[in-house]
Structure formats: C-alpha cells, structure tokens
Coordinates of C-alpha atoms and ligand atoms in Angstrom, one line a residue:
Chain A
X1 CA 17.3 13.1 -12.9
X2 CA 13.4 14.1 -14.3
X3 CA 11.8 10.6 -14.4
X4 CA 8.9 11.0 -12.4
X5 CA 7.7 7.8 -10.6
X6 CA 4.9 6.2 -12.3
X7 CA 2.8 3.2 -10.9
X8 CA 4.7 0.3 -12.1
X9 CA 2.3 -3.0 -12.4
X10 CA 2.8 -5.6 -9.3
X11 CA 4.0 -8.0 -12.4
X12 CA 7.1 -5.3 -13.2
X13 CA 7.9 -4.7 -9.8
X14 CA 8.5 -8.9 -9.7
X15 CA 10.4 -9.4 -12.6
X16 CA 13.4 -7.3 -10.4
X17 CA 13.5 -10.3 -8.1
X18 CA 15.4 -13.6 -8.9
X19 CA 13.0 -16.9 -8.2
X20 CA 14.4 -20.2 -8.1
X21 CA 10.7 -21.7 -9.2
X22 CA 9.9 -26.0 -7.8
X23 CA 7.9 -26.1 -11.2
X24 CA 5.3 -28.5 -10.4
X25 CA 4.9 -28.4 -7.2
X26 CA 3.1 -24.9 -5.4
X27 CA 4.1 -24.7 -1.4
X28 CA 0.5 -22.6 -1.6
X29 CA -3.1 -24.6 -2.1
X30 CA -6.5 -23.3 -2.5
X31 CA -8.8 -25.6 -1.1
X32 CA -11.8 -26.1 -3.4
X33 CA -14.3 -24.3 -2.5
X34 CA -18.0 -22.4 -3.9
X35 CA -18.1 -19.3 -2.5
X36 CA -14.7 -17.9 -1.0
X37 CA -14.5 -16.4 2.8
X38 CA -13.9 -12.8 2.8
X39 CA -10.4 -13.1 4.1
X40 CA -9.8 -15.6 0.9
X41 CA -10.9 -12.8 -1.1
X42 CA -8.9 -9.6 0.6
X43 CA -5.8 -12.1 -0.5
X44 CA -6.9 -10.6 -4.3
X45 CA -5.9 -7.4 -3.0
X46 CA -3.4 -7.7 -0.2
X47 CA -1.4 -10.3 -1.6
X48 CA 1.8 -7.9 -1.7
X49 CA 2.6 -9.7 -5.1
X50 CA -0.7 -10.9 -6.5
X51 CA -0.6 -14.3 -5.9
X52 CA -3.8 -14.6 -6.0
X53 CA -6.8 -14.1 -8.2
X54 CA -10.5 -14.1 -8.9
X55 CA -11.4 -16.5 -11.8
X56 CA -14.5 -16.9 -14.3
X57 CA -16.7 -18.6 -11.1
X58 CA -15.8 -16.0 -9.1
X59 CA -13.3 -18.2 -7.3
X60 CA -10.3 -17.4 -6.0
X61 CA -6.9 -19.5 -7.5
X62 CA -2.8 -18.6 -6.6
X63 CA 0.0 -18.7 -8.6
X64 CA 2.2 -19.2 -7.0
X65 CA 5.2 -18.0 -8.8
X66 CA 5.8 -14.5 -7.6
X67 CA 5.7 -15.1 -4.0
X68 CA 8.3 -14.0 -1.4
X69 CA 6.7 -15.5 1.4
X70 CA 5.6 -13.1 3.9
X71 CA 3.5 -15.3 5.2
X72 CA 0.4 -13.1 5.0
X73 CA -2.1 -15.3 3.3
X74 CA -1.3 -18.4 6.2
X75 CA -1.5 -15.9 8.3
X76 CA -5.1 -14.8 7.4
X77 CA -6.1 -18.1 5.7
X78 CA -4.4 -21.3 6.7
X79 CA -6.6 -21.6 10.6
X80 CA -10.0 -21.3 9.0
X81 CA -8.7 -23.5 5.6
X82 CA -8.6 -21.7 2.9
X83 CA -5.2 -22.7 2.0
X84 CA -2.3 -25.1 3.0
X85 CA 0.2 -23.0 3.0
X86 CA 4.0 -24.8 3.2
X87 CA 7.8 -23.7 2.5
X88 CA 9.3 -24.2 -0.4
X89 CA 11.2 -27.3 -0.5
X90 CA 15.0 -25.6 0.7
X91 CA 17.2 -23.6 -2.2
X92 CA 13.8 -23.3 -4.0
X93 CA 11.7 -20.2 -4.7
X94 CA 12.3 -16.1 -4.0
X95 CA 15.9 -15.1 -3.4
X96 CA 16.2 -11.7 -2.0
X97 CA 19.5 -9.9 -3.4
X98 CA 19.4 -7.6 -1.2
X99 CA 16.3 -7.6 1.3
Chain B
X1 CA 23.1 -39.4 8.8
X2 CA 22.9 -40.8 12.6
X3 CA 24.5 -37.4 14.4
X4 CA 24.4 -36.3 17.9
X5 CA 24.9 -32.9 17.7
X6 CA 25.0 -30.7 21.2
X7 CA 22.5 -28.6 19.6
X8 CA 20.8 -27.3 16.5
X9 CA 19.8 -23.9 15.5
X10 CA 16.6 -23.9 13.0
X11 CA 17.5 -20.2 11.0
X12 CA 20.1 -18.6 9.7
X13 CA 18.4 -15.0 10.8
X14 CA 19.5 -12.7 13.3
X15 CA 18.5 -14.4 16.0
X16 CA 19.7 -17.6 14.6
X17 CA 23.1 -16.3 13.9
X18 CA 24.0 -15.0 17.4
X19 CA 22.9 -18.4 19.1
X20 CA 24.9 -20.8 17.0
X21 CA 27.8 -18.4 17.1
X22 CA 27.8 -18.3 21.4
X23 CA 27.1 -21.6 21.5
X24 CA 29.9 -22.7 18.9
X25 CA 32.6 -20.3 20.3
X26 CA 32.0 -22.3 23.4
X27 CA 33.2 -25.5 21.6
X28 CA 29.8 -26.4 21.5
X29 CA 28.8 -28.8 19.0
X30 CA 26.2 -26.9 16.6
X31 CA 23.9 -27.4 13.3
X32 CA 22.5 -25.4 11.7
X33 CA 19.7 -25.5 9.1
X34 CA 18.5 -22.9 6.6
X35 CA 16.1 -23.2 4.2
X36 CA 17.7 -20.2 1.7
X37 CA 20.1 -20.6 -1.2
X38 CA 22.2 -18.6 1.2
X39 CA 22.1 -17.1 4.5
X40 CA 19.4 -13.8 4.2
X41 CA 18.1 -15.3 0.9
X42 CA 14.4 -15.5 3.2
X43 CA 15.3 -12.6 5.2
X44 CA 14.0 -9.0 4.1
X45 CA 14.6 -5.8 6.5
X46 CA 14.8 -1.9 6.8
X47 CA 17.3 -2.2 8.2
X48 CA 18.9 -0.1 10.7
X49 CA 21.0 -2.6 12.6
X50 CA 22.5 -1.6 16.8
X51 CA 26.1 -1.4 17.2
X52 CA 26.3 -2.3 21.2
X53 CA 24.2 -5.6 20.8
X54 CA 26.2 -6.9 17.8
X55 CA 29.6 -6.5 19.9
X56 CA 28.3 -8.0 23.0
X57 CA 28.0 -11.1 20.9
X58 CA 31.2 -9.6 18.0
X59 CA 33.8 -7.2 19.8
X60 CA 35.5 -6.5 16.3
X61 CA 32.5 -6.3 14.1
X62 CA 33.4 -3.6 12.3
X63 CA 37.1 -4.9 11.0
X64 CA 35.0 -6.7 8.3
X65 CA 31.4 -6.6 8.3
X66 CA 29.2 -4.8 5.5
X67 CA 27.7 -2.1 7.4
X68 CA 26.7 1.1 4.9
X69 CA 26.5 4.3 6.5
X70 CA 26.8 4.9 10.6
X71 CA 23.7 6.8 11.4
X72 CA 23.8 10.8 12.2
X73 CA 20.7 11.9 12.0
X74 CA 17.2 11.1 11.8
X75 CA 14.1 12.7 10.9
X76 CA 10.7 11.5 12.4
X77 CA 7.6 12.9 9.6
X78 CA 4.0 13.1 10.3
X79 CA 2.2 13.7 6.6
X80 CA -1.1 14.6 5.2
X81 CA -1.3 14.1 1.6
X82 CA 0.8 16.9 0.5
X83 CA 3.1 18.1 3.4
X84 CA 5.0 17.3 6.2
X85 CA 5.6 18.5 9.7
X86 CA 9.5 17.0 11.1
X87 CA 10.9 16.6 13.9
X88 CA 15.2 15.5 13.0
X89 CA 17.7 15.1 15.3
X90 CA 21.0 15.5 14.5
X91 CA 24.2 15.3 15.8
X92 CA 27.7 15.2 15.2
X93 CA 28.7 13.2 18.6
X94 CA 27.2 10.1 16.1
X95 CA 30.4 10.8 14.1
X96 CA 32.7 8.5 17.3
X97 CA 34.9 5.6 17.0
X98 CA 32.6 2.9 17.3
X99 CA 29.6 4.2 15.4
X100 CA 25.9 3.7 17.8
X101 CA 23.9 2.2 14.4
X102 CA 24.2 1.0 10.8
X103 CA 22.5 0.8 8.1
X104 CA 22.6 -2.6 6.4
X105 CA 21.6 -5.3 3.2
X106 CA 20.2 -8.1 4.9
X107 CA 21.6 -10.5 1.8
X108 CA 24.7 -9.4 2.1
X109 CA 25.0 -9.0 6.2
X110 CA 23.6 -12.9 6.8
X111 CA 25.8 -14.0 4.8
X112 CA 29.1 -12.2 7.1
X113 CA 27.6 -13.0 9.9
X114 CA 27.1 -17.3 8.7
X115 CA 30.5 -16.8 7.7
X116 CA 31.1 -15.9 11.6
X117 CA 29.2 -19.1 12.2
X118 CA 31.1 -22.0 10.2
X119 CA 34.5 -20.1 11.7
X120 CA 33.0 -20.7 14.8
X121 CA 32.8 -24.4 14.5
X122 CA 29.3 -24.7 13.1
X123 CA 28.2 -26.8 10.9
X124 CA 25.6 -24.9 8.8
X125 CA 23.4 -26.5 5.7
X126 CA 22.1 -24.4 3.5
X127 CA 18.7 -25.0 1.2
X128 CA 17.7 -27.2 4.3
X129 CA 14.3 -26.6 5.4
X130 CA 14.0 -27.9 8.7
X131 CA 9.9 -29.8 8.3
X132 CA 8.3 -31.2 11.6
X133 CA 10.5 -31.2 15.9
X134 CA 11.3 -34.9 16.3
X135 CA 10.2 -36.2 20.3
X136 CA 10.5 -39.1 22.3
X137 CA 8.5 -40.8 24.4
X138 CA 7.5 -37.7 26.9
X139 CA 7.0 -35.7 24.4
X140 CA 10.6 -34.1 24.5
X141 CA 12.2 -32.6 21.7
X142 CA 15.2 -34.5 20.3
X143 CA 16.2 -33.2 17.0
X144 CA 14.7 -32.2 13.7
X145 CA 12.9 -33.8 9.9
X146 CA 14.4 -32.1 7.2
X147 CA 13.6 -32.3 4.0
X148 CA 17.0 -34.1 2.7
X149 CA 16.7 -37.3 1.9
X150 CA 16.5 -39.2 5.7
X151 CA 17.0 -36.0 7.0
X152 CA 16.7 -36.7 9.9
X153 CA 19.3 -35.4 12.9
X154 CA 19.1 -34.8 16.6
X155 CA 20.2 -33.2 19.0
X156 CA 20.1 -32.2 23.1
X157 CA 18.3 -29.0 22.2
X158 CA 16.6 -27.5 19.5
X159 CA 16.6 -23.8 19.1
X160 CA 13.7 -22.3 16.6
X161 CA 15.2 -19.3 15.6
X162 CA 12.8 -19.4 12.6
X163 CA 11.3 -16.6 12.2
X164 CA 7.9 -14.4 12.4
X165 CA 5.9 -16.8 10.4
X166 CA 7.7 -20.3 11.3
X167 CA 6.1 -22.9 11.2
X168 CA 7.9 -25.5 12.9
X169 CA 6.6 -23.9 16.4
X170 CA 3.0 -23.6 15.8
X171 CA 3.0 -27.0 14.4
X172 CA 3.9 -28.7 16.8
X173 CA 1.3 -26.9 19.0
X174 CA 4.3 -24.6 21.4
X175 CA 3.2 -21.7 20.4
X176 CA 0.2 -20.2 18.8
X177 CA 0.1 -18.7 15.2
X178 CA 0.9 -15.3 15.2
X179 CA -2.8 -13.4 14.7
X180 CA -4.0 -10.7 11.5
X181 CA -3.9 -7.8 14.3
X182 CA -0.2 -9.0 16.0
X183 CA 1.7 -9.2 12.2
X184 CA 2.3 -6.1 10.1
X185 CA 3.1 -6.6 6.6
X186 CA 5.9 -4.9 5.3
X187 CA 7.2 -4.1 1.7
X188 CA 10.1 -2.3 0.9
X189 CA 11.5 -1.4 -2.3
X190 CA 15.4 -0.9 -3.0
X191 CA 16.2 2.1 -4.8
X192 CA 19.9 2.3 -6.3
X193 CA 21.4 5.9 -6.5
X194 CA 25.2 6.9 -7.0
X195 CA 26.7 7.8 -3.6
X196 CA 27.1 11.6 -4.0
X197 CA 24.0 12.0 -4.7
X198 CA 22.5 10.9 -1.8
X199 CA 25.1 12.7 0.1
X200 CA 23.6 15.9 -1.5
X201 CA 20.3 15.2 -1.2
X202 CA 20.2 13.9 3.0
X203 CA 22.8 16.5 3.3
X204 CA 25.2 13.6 4.5
X205 CA 29.3 12.8 3.7
X206 CA 30.9 9.9 3.6
X207 CA 29.7 7.2 5.3
X208 CA 27.1 9.1 7.4
X209 CA 23.4 8.4 7.0
X210 CA 20.2 9.9 7.6
X211 CA 17.0 7.9 7.8
X212 CA 13.6 9.1 7.5
X213 CA 9.7 7.6 9.7
X214 CA 7.4 8.7 8.2
X215 CA 3.3 8.5 9.5
X216 CA 0.5 9.8 8.3
X217 CA -2.0 9.8 5.9
X218 CA 0.5 7.5 3.4
X219 CA -1.5 4.4 5.6
X220 CA -4.4 5.4 4.9
X221 CA -6.3 5.1 8.0
X222 CA -3.9 2.0 8.9
X223 CA -1.8 1.6 11.7
X224 CA 0.9 1.8 9.8
X225 CA 4.8 3.5 9.4
X226 CA 6.9 4.3 6.3
X227 CA 10.5 4.5 6.3
X228 CA 13.4 5.2 4.6
X229 CA 16.6 4.8 5.0
X230 CA 19.7 6.1 3.3
X231 CA 22.3 3.2 2.6
X232 CA 25.9 3.8 0.7
X233 CA 24.1 3.6 -2.9
X234 CA 21.0 3.1 -2.1
X235 CA 18.0 3.9 -0.5
X236 CA 15.4 1.3 1.3
X237 CA 11.8 2.6 1.5
X238 CA 9.1 0.8 2.8
X239 CA 5.5 0.6 4.3
X240 CA 4.2 -1.6 6.8
X241 CA 0.2 -2.3 8.0
X242 CA -1.7 -4.0 10.6
X243 CA -2.2 -7.7 8.5
X244 CA -6.0 -6.9 10.2
X245 CA -6.0 -3.6 8.7
X246 CA -5.2 -5.0 5.4
X247 CA -8.0 -7.8 5.3
X248 CA -10.3 -4.6 6.6
X249 CA -9.5 -2.5 4.3
X250 CA -8.8 -4.5 1.1
X251 CA -5.6 -1.5 0.3
X252 CA -3.2 -3.3 -2.1
X253 CA 0.7 -3.1 -0.6
X254 CA 1.8 -2.5 -3.7
X255 CA -0.4 1.0 -4.1
X256 CA 0.3 2.2 -1.0
X257 CA 4.1 2.0 -1.4
X258 CA 3.6 3.3 -5.1
X259 CA 1.3 6.1 -3.5
X260 CA 4.3 7.0 -0.3
X261 CA 6.7 7.1 -3.7
X262 CA 4.6 10.2 -4.9
X263 CA 4.1 12.1 -1.6
X264 CA 5.7 15.3 -2.6
X265 CA 8.3 14.9 0.6
X266 CA 9.0 11.9 -0.6
X267 CA 8.8 11.8 -4.7
X268 CA 12.0 14.1 -5.0
X269 CA 13.9 12.2 -2.2
X270 CA 14.3 9.4 -5.0
X271 CA 13.8 10.9 -8.4
X272 CA 15.7 9.2 -11.2
X273 CA 16.7 6.1 -9.0
X274 CA 16.7 2.3 -10.2
X275 CA 14.6 -0.3 -8.4
X276 CA 16.5 -3.3 -8.6
X277 CA 14.3 -5.5 -6.0
X278 CA 10.4 -5.7 -4.5
X279 CA 10.5 -7.6 -1.0
X280 CA 7.7 -8.0 1.3
X281 CA 8.0 -9.3 4.8
X282 CA 5.8 -9.9 8.0
X283 CA 7.0 -7.6 11.6
X284 CA 6.5 -9.6 14.9
X285 CA 3.4 -6.9 16.4
X286 CA 1.8 -7.8 19.6
X287 CA 4.7 -6.8 21.8
X288 CA 4.7 -8.2 25.4
X289 CA 1.4 -9.4 25.4
X290 CA 2.3 -11.9 22.2
X291 CA 5.3 -13.7 23.3
X292 CA 4.5 -17.0 23.6
X293 CA 6.4 -19.9 26.3
X294 CA 9.5 -19.3 25.0
X295 CA 11.3 -22.5 26.9
X296 CA 10.3 -26.4 26.9
X297 CA 11.5 -29.9 27.0
X298 CA 15.0 -30.0 24.8
X299 CA 14.0 -26.8 22.9
X300 CA 13.6 -23.1 23.7
X301 CA 12.6 -19.8 20.7
X302 CA 14.5 -17.0 20.0
X303 CA 14.2 -13.8 18.0
X304 CA 10.7 -12.4 15.2
X305 CA 9.7 -16.5 15.9
X306 CA 8.6 -15.1 19.6
X307 CA 7.6 -12.1 19.1
X308 CA 10.6 -10.1 20.6
X309 CA 9.9 -7.4 18.2
X310 CA 9.3 -3.9 19.7
X311 CA 7.3 -2.3 17.0
X312 CA 7.1 1.5 19.1
X313 CA 10.6 1.8 18.3
X314 CA 11.2 -0.6 15.2
X315 CA 13.5 -2.5 17.1
X316 CA 13.7 -6.2 16.4
X317 CA 16.9 -7.0 14.9
X318 CA 18.8 -6.1 18.1
X319 CA 16.3 -7.9 20.3
X320 CA 17.0 -10.9 17.8
X321 CA 20.9 -10.9 18.9
X322 CA 20.0 -10.3 21.9
X323 CA 18.0 -13.8 22.6
X324 CA 19.4 -15.9 20.3
X325 CA 23.1 -14.6 22.7
X326 CA 20.9 -15.3 25.9
X327 CA 19.5 -18.4 25.0
X328 CA 22.5 -19.9 24.4
X329 CA 24.2 -18.6 27.3
X330 CA 21.8 -20.2 28.9
X331 CA 22.3 -23.6 27.3
X332 CA 26.2 -23.2 28.0
X333 CA 24.9 -22.8 31.6
X334 CA 23.0 -25.7 31.7
X335 CA 25.6 -27.9 30.1
X336 CA 28.6 -26.8 32.1
X337 CA 27.3 -28.5 35.2
X338 CA 26.3 -31.4 32.7
X339 CA 21.9 -30.7 33.6
X340 CA 19.9 -32.1 30.8
X341 CA 17.6 -29.6 29.0
X342 CA 14.4 -30.3 30.7
X343 CA 11.6 -27.0 31.1
X344 CA 12.9 -27.1 34.2
X345 CA 16.7 -25.8 33.1
X346 CA 15.6 -24.2 30.2
X347 CA 13.4 -22.1 32.5
X348 CA 17.2 -20.3 32.6
X349 CA 16.5 -19.2 29.3
X350 CA 13.4 -17.1 30.3
X351 CA 15.1 -15.5 34.0
X352 CA 18.3 -13.8 31.9
X353 CA 16.2 -12.6 29.4
X354 CA 13.2 -10.9 32.0
X355 CA 16.4 -9.4 32.7
X356 CA 17.6 -7.7 29.5
X357 CA 16.7 -4.9 27.7
X358 CA 14.2 -7.2 25.6
X359 CA 11.4 -7.4 28.2
X360 CA 11.9 -4.4 30.3
X361 CA 11.2 -2.8 27.0
X362 CA 7.9 -4.8 25.4
X363 CA 7.3 -5.1 29.1
X364 CA 7.1 -0.9 29.3
X365 CA 5.3 -0.5 25.5
X366 CA 2.8 -3.6 26.6
X367 CA -0.6 -1.5 26.1
X368 CA 0.7 0.5 22.3
X369 CA -0.4 -2.5 20.4
X370 CA -3.8 -2.6 21.4
X371 CA -4.3 1.5 21.6
X372 CA -2.7 1.9 17.8
X373 CA -5.0 -1.1 16.4
X374 CA -8.3 -0.1 17.7
X375 CA -7.6 3.7 17.4
X376 CA -5.8 4.2 14.1
X377 CA -8.0 6.4 11.7
X378 CA -7.5 9.2 14.6
X379 CA -3.5 8.4 15.2
X380 CA -2.4 8.0 11.5
X381 CA -5.4 10.5 9.5
X382 CA -7.1 12.3 11.4
X383 CA -4.3 13.3 14.1
X384 CA -1.8 13.9 10.8
X385 CA -3.7 16.8 9.0
X386 CA -4.7 18.3 11.8
X387 CA -1.0 18.7 12.6
X388 CA -0.6 20.1 9.1
X389 CA -3.5 22.5 9.3
X390 CA -1.9 24.2 12.2
X391 CA 1.9 24.3 10.8
X392 CA 0.4 25.9 7.4
X393 CA -2.4 28.2 9.7
X394 CA 1.1 29.3 11.6
X395 CA 3.4 30.1 8.8
X396 CA 0.4 31.6 6.6
X397 CA 0.9 35.3 6.7
X398 CA -2.6 36.6 5.5
X399 CA -3.4 39.2 7.6
X400 CA -5.6 37.7 9.7
X401 CA -4.8 38.7 13.8
X402 CA -3.0 35.7 15.2
X403 CA -5.7 34.9 18.1
X404 CA -7.9 34.1 15.8
X405 CA -5.4 32.2 14.4
X406 CA -5.4 30.1 17.5
X407 CA -8.8 30.0 17.8
X408 CA -9.5 27.6 14.6
X409 CA -6.4 25.6 15.5
X410 CA -8.0 24.7 18.6
X411 CA -11.6 25.0 17.1
X412 CA -10.5 22.0 13.6
X413 CA -9.1 19.9 16.5
X414 CA -12.5 19.7 18.8
X415 CA -14.5 19.2 15.2
X416 CA -12.5 16.6 14.4
X417 CA -12.0 14.7 17.7
X418 CA -14.3 16.3 19.9
X419 CA -12.2 17.2 23.1
X420 CA -12.8 14.1 25.2
X421 CA -11.8 12.7 22.9
X422 CA -8.7 14.5 22.3
X423 CA -8.1 14.2 26.1
X424 CA -8.9 10.0 26.9
X425 CA -6.6 9.7 23.2
X426 CA -3.7 11.6 25.5
X427 CA -4.8 10.0 28.4
X428 CA -4.8 6.7 27.1
X429 CA -1.3 7.5 25.0
X430 CA 0.6 8.6 28.3
X431 CA -0.7 5.3 30.0
X432 CA 0.4 3.0 27.6
X433 CA 3.9 5.0 27.0
X434 CA 4.5 5.7 29.9
Ligands
FAD501 C1 10.2 -4.4 6.5 C2 10.8 -4.3 8.1 C3 12.0 -3.6 8.6 C4 12.9 -3.8 9.4 N1 12.8 -3.0 10.1 C5 14.3 -3.6 11.0 C6 15.7 -2.0 11.7 O1 15.2 -1.3 10.5 N2 15.7 -2.9 12.3 C7 15.7 -3.7 13.7 O2 15.8 -3.7 14.7 N3 14.6 -4.7 13.0 C8 13.8 -4.1 11.4 N4 13.0 -5.0 11.2 C9 12.8 -6.5 12.0 C10 13.9 -7.9 11.9 O3 14.0 -7.7 10.6 C11 13.8 -8.5 12.6 O4 13.1 -9.2 14.0 C12 15.4 -10.2 12.7 O5 15.0 -10.1 11.4 C13 14.2 -10.9 13.4 O6 15.0 -11.7 13.2 P1 15.0 -13.8 13.4 O7 16.1 -14.3 13.1 O8 14.2 -13.7 15.2 O9 14.2 -14.0 12.0 P2 14.5 -13.7 10.2 O10 15.8 -13.0 10.7 O11 13.4 -14.0 9.9 O12 15.8 -14.9 10.4 C14 14.3 -16.1 10.3 C15 15.4 -17.3 9.8 O13 14.8 -18.9 9.7 C16 15.2 -19.6 8.6 N5 14.1 -20.3 8.2 C17 12.6 -20.5 8.6 N6 11.7 -21.7 8.9 C18 13.2 -21.7 8.6 C19 13.2 -23.9 8.6 N7 11.9 -24.5 8.6 N8 14.2 -24.3 8.3 C20 14.9 -23.7 7.7 N9 15.1 -22.6 8.0 C21 13.9 -21.6 8.3 C22 14.6 -17.8 7.2 O14 14.8 -18.2 6.2 C23 15.5 -17.0 8.3 O15 16.8 -17.2 7.4 C24 12.2 -5.0 10.1 C25 11.5 -6.4 9.6 C26 11.0 -5.6 8.6 C27 10.4 -6.4 8.2
SF4_502 S1 3.0 -15.8 1.1 FE1 3.1 -13.3 0.8 S2 3.5 -12.7 -1.5 FE2 3.0 -14.7 -1.4 S3 0.8 -15.8 -1.8 FE3 0.9 -15.4 0.4 S4 0.2 -13.3 0.4 FE4 1.3 -13.8 -1.4

C-alpha cells in the first residue's frame, strides 16, 4: 500500500494499452516542411501519446504507432495543411479494454 | 452488396446505439457501422451514466447492463498546490430501488448496448470505417462508402453518430471541424484496487459509489477539470483542458495527469493501485453556439458529432443517447406517413430536440464557454489559491484577532484581482449561469 505515485514515461503508459498496428499504413502523415508551424511544434508537447518528435534538422516527425486517435493533432493542424489525418482501417489502431 | 436499408447509423457509441436500437425495435431495416474491433474499443468516458435517459430507451436495462456503482456522494473540490476546499453532497435517498446515476466502463457498456441493438434486429458491422457519404445528383445523401472491398451501402437516411472527431460530416461540408477553443483534450487512467479498499477510502459500501470533480491549480491556469470516479474494482482518474490552452501553454497532458495524481489530496486515494490503461479523447465544449446544422437531405447528426455536450455539468452520454433516440423517433414518424427523408421532413428532429432538455440545457449555458475560456487564469488559478488562503486563514488558530483575519482575506482577493475584477467576474458568471 505504500508505492508512491512516480513519474511514468509516456511510452510505459502506452505499453499497458492494446493496439493492432496496421504496419506500413500510418493513418497520420506530416507534410514535408522546412520549419514547423507553431501548432505543429506544440504537438511535440501536446500529443498525449508523444507521437510527434523533433528531428535533428528541426522538423517535426510522427510515429503513429502509440496513437490513441484522440484527434487533437487534427484539430490543431489539419486545417493549416501541416498534417493529413485519417482513421486507421477498420479494426486497426488502439483497442481500449476499458475506455 | 447492393442492398437498400431504411437507415444507416455511422458509429456504435452512445448516440449511435440509441438511434439504431430505437429504429430497429420499430421494425426499420437498419445497418450500423463501427470502425472498432468491437463497440466501445474506440470510446473513452469518465464515466457517469444517467439512468433516466437510458430508461427511456431500454426500461429494464438494470437487469443485465454492466453497471459499476450507483452514486450516493459527489464531491466538488477546489485545489491549490497543497490543499482542497470542497463541497460534499451525500444522501441516503440515492440508495433507491432504481438509482439515478451509475459509473460504467465504456468498453463493457457499449458491448452490452450493441448486443441489445442486434437483438432488436439491426445489422451491426464492426471493423468497418465509413469513409465518405454518397450523394445523388441533387446532393441528397443516399448512402456511405466503407473501407470494405466494394463497400458502398445505401439507405433512405444516414444517422451520423460518429463522435466528436468524426470525419464524414466535416469532409462532406455538413458541419465545421471543431475549433481548438471548442474542444477539450482529456487524458485518463484506470487504477485498479480491491473493492474493499475503494469502499474504505471513499466511505462507501457494497455497490455505492462516490465521485470527485476537481478544479484549480491542477490545470495550471488552463480551463480544465479533473475527475475521480469509483468503479467496482477500479478508479477512473483523468483531467481535461481546452485544446487551445494546451497549444498555448505547451503543457504535456500526461505530465499534467501525473502531477494531479501526486497532489496530496489525491495521492492517498490511489496509493498502491495498478494502472491498466491510459486513454485520451476529445470532449466537445463549445456548447449551444457550436451546434451545427442538425439535419439535411438524407441525413441527421446526433451526439458529440453535433457538439451536444454539457461541459458545465459534464454530461454528454445522456445528451448523446437522447439525441439518438429523438432522431430515430423523428425518422420513424416521417416514414410512418410515407414521407421522403428530405431536409424539410427531417426538420422534425430539430423541432423535437428543441423541446427536450438537451437544447434547453445547452441554451441556458450558452455564454459559459466563452467566459471560462477568456478568463481561465482567474477561475482556474487565482481564485482557487485565494479560496485556500481564506480557508486556511479561517482555520489556523494563532492569536490573530478575527477582525484582522477577515481584513487579510478580503485584501488578498482585492490585491489579486482588484475590486472591479471581482465584481465583473461575479456578474459575468451570474449572467452566464442564469
Ligand atoms: C474523459 C471523458 C469523460 C467523460 N465523462 C462523461 C461522464 O461522466 N458522463 C457523461 O455523460 N459523459 C461523459 N463524457 C462524454 C461522453 O463520453 C460523450 O458525450 C459520448 O460518448 C458521446 O457519444 P457519441 O455516440 O456521440 O460518440 P462516441 O461515444 O464517441 O461514439 C462514436 C462512435 O463512432 C465510431 N466511428 C466514428 N467514425 C466512424 C466511421 N467513419 N465509421 C465507423 N465508425 C465510426 C467510433 O468508433 C465510436 O464508436 C466524457 C467524455 C470524455 C472524453
Ligand atoms: S490523434 Fe492524438 S494521440 Fe494520435 S497522434 Fe494525434 S494527438 Fe497524438
């Protein structure tokens, strides 16, 4: 009963989740860019699954495997053309056991 | 497959299931599409479920629905960094034969609801994403395309129950995409603990449950709300803030959740728990002013997809179920008089919904979203800190004369926000609440 709540890395949190990854068919794509827009940059912090990361060249990349399909990045970045957002094919993606 | 249905329902969440059930149980030929492996596998909720709205659809749901605890106590906490000031309401009256509110686990509840939909006679296709609305030459919606091979299906009317981040309605231009300031991002964890431990910690026995809603410095000046809901053997714990605020502050939602779990008022409640899931989902927060056009030629929109969500009372599933049922009833009425599913005929859905608590409630709070959004640092940071300061000042006995203590508290409020600021916040809050 004494385990203190400690900081857990997002990766470890996602490890608890069930996913059916559609290999080779990512459902979200970041459009090529030189310099990320403010909203795209914000996603490197704001995506709850930490799917967005900055690479060496200062561009934002996505690895959508841990995506929880919340839609936050779509709301922030689809309109401005930073990303292309789709649902994974039927049956694929995150599978909440409790939700 | 060229098969013609009376209605296609896109989505098997709360609104879609309510609509499909109501339509199918009146004998309509219904096809329901759900992109998840099973209904509920994509859905996230706190989750409090309101009995009355489900009872109107399935009167005897208590016989076999997967319900966790019925609620006898609700706490509202205002937190600063080390304290909570709270209102608790508990009543034994809630221990009634047909309880009013229950906690549920959506993945289990949605599976149950979907079984009822099938039993009522609808065809439910899971693992199927609707990708596009199909229209005829006059623009009337006549079906949907799916991601199955050759998967176009036709119907007289399409019920869009695709949830807050639905793609179909926005892509077809039936409604706008939600804006960052009209949706909240919520993150949530499921903390497992033995049933007796939950009972002891929250002071409840048997199937009784207790919920806590928390506002204050846990949202770091963003407009947000934290929650702890007791299930039978788990606690749903989460926090949600406006997407626009997240983007402006660049706060990490998962770090925010971790900090909330470490708050001295919350930590003891979940100590020793095993976390079995981490989830994220959007919540529509735009209220009345964000409701899109609800009907058109061959289509209606229900639930979160239509922004039918009462953020102030954090009610959504009941508005979703009610709008789904009402849309279905309108469709049934149009069909029973042999009317085509045109915009003019489907306007009946809007008329009926306007007459229900769904639109009446949202109208009542139409100015709240803007108020909280533009004033979040006061409502979610300054005031919580001041409240704690006032309470502590009141409770600490240290030889300071009471009159000085009172002056001190008043001065703290005025310093932080100015007399004018306090009065104007109070007036604006009262007007928005009215
Ligand atoms: C963290 C959190 C806590 C909440 N707490 C509460 C609470 O305590 N009480 C309450 O009443 N409400 C609460 N809500 C709100 C409530 O969850 C929603 O209002 C409700 O789920 C809306 O139901 P819906 O049917 O409109 O949408 P959803 O339940 O989101 O269902 C939409 C369905 O459509 C499917 N779908 C979407 N697009 C497609 C497609 N193209 N093809 C096929 N299927 C598709 C999805 O997979 C999903 O199953 C909460 C929400 C969140 C996120
Ligand atoms: S949908 Fe949500 S979880 Fe997935 S990448 Fe976008 S922000 Fe991250």
